[in-house]
Protein backbone atom coordinates (compact mmCIF):
# COMPACT_ATOMS: atom_id res chain seq x y z
CA UNK A 1 0.00 0.00 0.00
CA UNK A 2 2.95 2.34 0.54
CA UNK A 3 4.14 2.24 -3.05
CA UNK A 4 0.54 2.57 -4.27
CA UNK A 5 0.06 5.76 -2.24
CA UNK A 6 3.40 7.06 -3.51
CA UNK A 7 2.37 6.49 -7.13
CA UNK A 8 -1.04 8.08 -6.54
CA UNK A 9 0.57 11.16 -5.00
CA UNK A 10 3.08 11.44 -7.84
CA UNK A 11 0.24 11.22 -10.37
CA UNK A 12 -1.75 13.94 -8.58
CA UNK A 13 1.29 16.22 -8.43
CA UNK A 14 2.11 15.69 -12.11
CA UNK A 15 -1.49 16.38 -13.16
CA UNK A 16 -1.50 19.54 -11.06
CA UNK A 17 1.80 20.71 -12.58
CA UNK A 18 0.50 20.00 -16.09
CA UNK A 19 -2.86 21.73 -15.62
CA UNK A 20 -1.37 24.81 -13.98
CA UNK A 21 1.76 25.26 -16.05
CA UNK A 22 1.34 29.03 -16.39
CA UNK A 23 -0.30 29.67 -13.02
CA UNK A 24 0.87 29.24 -9.47
CA UNK A 25 -0.91 26.25 -7.94
CA UNK A 26 -0.75 24.63 -4.54
CA UNK A 27 -0.93 21.00 -3.48
CA UNK A 28 -2.63 19.60 -0.38
CA UNK A 29 -1.35 16.26 0.93
CA UNK A 30 -3.22 14.60 3.81
CA UNK A 31 -0.80 12.04 5.27
CA UNK A 32 -0.36 10.06 2.04
CA UNK A 33 2.97 8.52 3.08
CA UNK A 34 1.95 6.81 6.32
CA UNK A 35 2.55 3.32 4.87
CA UNK A 36 6.08 4.02 3.55
CA UNK A 37 9.19 2.68 5.22
CA UNK A 38 11.80 5.12 6.56
CA UNK A 39 14.17 4.78 3.60
CA UNK A 40 11.47 5.45 1.00
CA UNK A 41 10.03 8.32 3.04
CA UNK A 42 13.48 9.89 3.22
CA UNK A 43 13.62 9.98 -0.57
CA UNK A 44 10.08 11.35 -0.79
CA UNK A 45 10.86 14.13 1.68
CA UNK A 46 13.85 15.25 -0.43
CA UNK A 47 11.66 15.39 -3.55
CA UNK A 48 8.93 17.33 -1.73
CA UNK A 49 11.45 19.80 -0.32
CA UNK A 50 12.75 20.44 -3.86
CA UNK A 51 9.21 20.77 -5.22
CA UNK A 52 8.29 23.20 -2.45
CA UNK A 53 10.78 25.72 -3.84
CA UNK A 54 8.42 26.38 -6.77
CA UNK A 55 5.04 25.09 -5.55
CA UNK A 56 3.24 25.70 -2.27
CA UNK A 57 2.66 22.39 -0.49
CA UNK A 58 0.25 21.98 2.43
CA UNK A 59 1.17 18.72 4.12
CA UNK A 60 -0.85 17.21 6.97
CA UNK A 61 0.46 14.37 9.11
CA UNK A 62 -0.51 12.93 12.47
CA UNK A 63 2.90 11.51 13.44
CA UNK A 64 6.13 13.29 14.36
CA UNK A 65 8.13 10.71 12.38
CA UNK A 66 6.55 11.90 9.11
CA UNK A 67 7.15 15.62 9.55
CA UNK A 68 9.04 17.41 6.78
C-alpha positions as CSV (number, residue, x, y, z in Angstrom):
1,X,0.0,0.0,0.0
2,X,3.0,2.3,0.5
3,X,4.1,2.2,-3.1
4,X,0.5,2.6,-4.3
5,X,0.1,5.8,-2.2
6,X,3.4,7.1,-3.5
7,X,2.4,6.5,-7.1
8,X,-1.0,8.1,-6.5
9,X,0.6,11.2,-5.0
10,X,3.1,11.4,-7.8
11,X,0.2,11.2,-10.4
12,X,-1.7,13.9,-8.6
13,X,1.3,16.2,-8.4
14,X,2.1,15.7,-12.1
15,X,-1.5,16.4,-13.2
16,X,-1.5,19.5,-11.1
17,X,1.8,20.7,-12.6
18,X,0.5,20.0,-16.1
19,X,-2.9,21.7,-15.6
20,X,-1.4,24.8,-14.0
21,X,1.8,25.3,-16.1
22,X,1.3,29.0,-16.4
23,X,-0.3,29.7,-13.0
24,X,0.9,29.2,-9.5
25,X,-0.9,26.3,-7.9
26,X,-0.8,24.6,-4.5
27,X,-0.9,21.0,-3.5
28,X,-2.6,19.6,-0.4
29,X,-1.3,16.3,0.9
30,X,-3.2,14.6,3.8
31,X,-0.8,12.0,5.3
32,X,-0.4,10.1,2.0
33,X,3.0,8.5,3.1
34,X,2.0,6.8,6.3
35,X,2.6,3.3,4.9
36,X,6.1,4.0,3.6
37,X,9.2,2.7,5.2
38,X,11.8,5.1,6.6
39,X,14.2,4.8,3.6
40,X,11.5,5.4,1.0
41,X,10.0,8.3,3.0
42,X,13.5,9.9,3.2
43,X,13.6,10.0,-0.6
44,X,10.1,11.3,-0.8
45,X,10.9,14.1,1.7
46,X,13.8,15.2,-0.4
47,X,11.7,15.4,-3.5
48,X,8.9,17.3,-1.7
49,X,11.5,19.8,-0.3
50,X,12.8,20.4,-3.9
51,X,9.2,20.8,-5.2
52,X,8.3,23.2,-2.5
53,X,10.8,25.7,-3.8
54,X,8.4,26.4,-6.8
55,X,5.0,25.1,-5.6
56,X,3.2,25.7,-2.3
57,X,2.7,22.4,-0.5
58,X,0.3,22.0,2.4
59,X,1.2,18.7,4.1
60,X,-0.8,17.2,7.0
61,X,0.5,14.4,9.1
62,X,-0.5,12.9,12.5
63,X,2.9,11.5,13.4
64,X,6.1,13.3,14.4
65,X,8.1,10.7,12.4
66,X,6.5,11.9,9.1
67,X,7.1,15.6,9.6
68,X,9.0,17.4,6.8
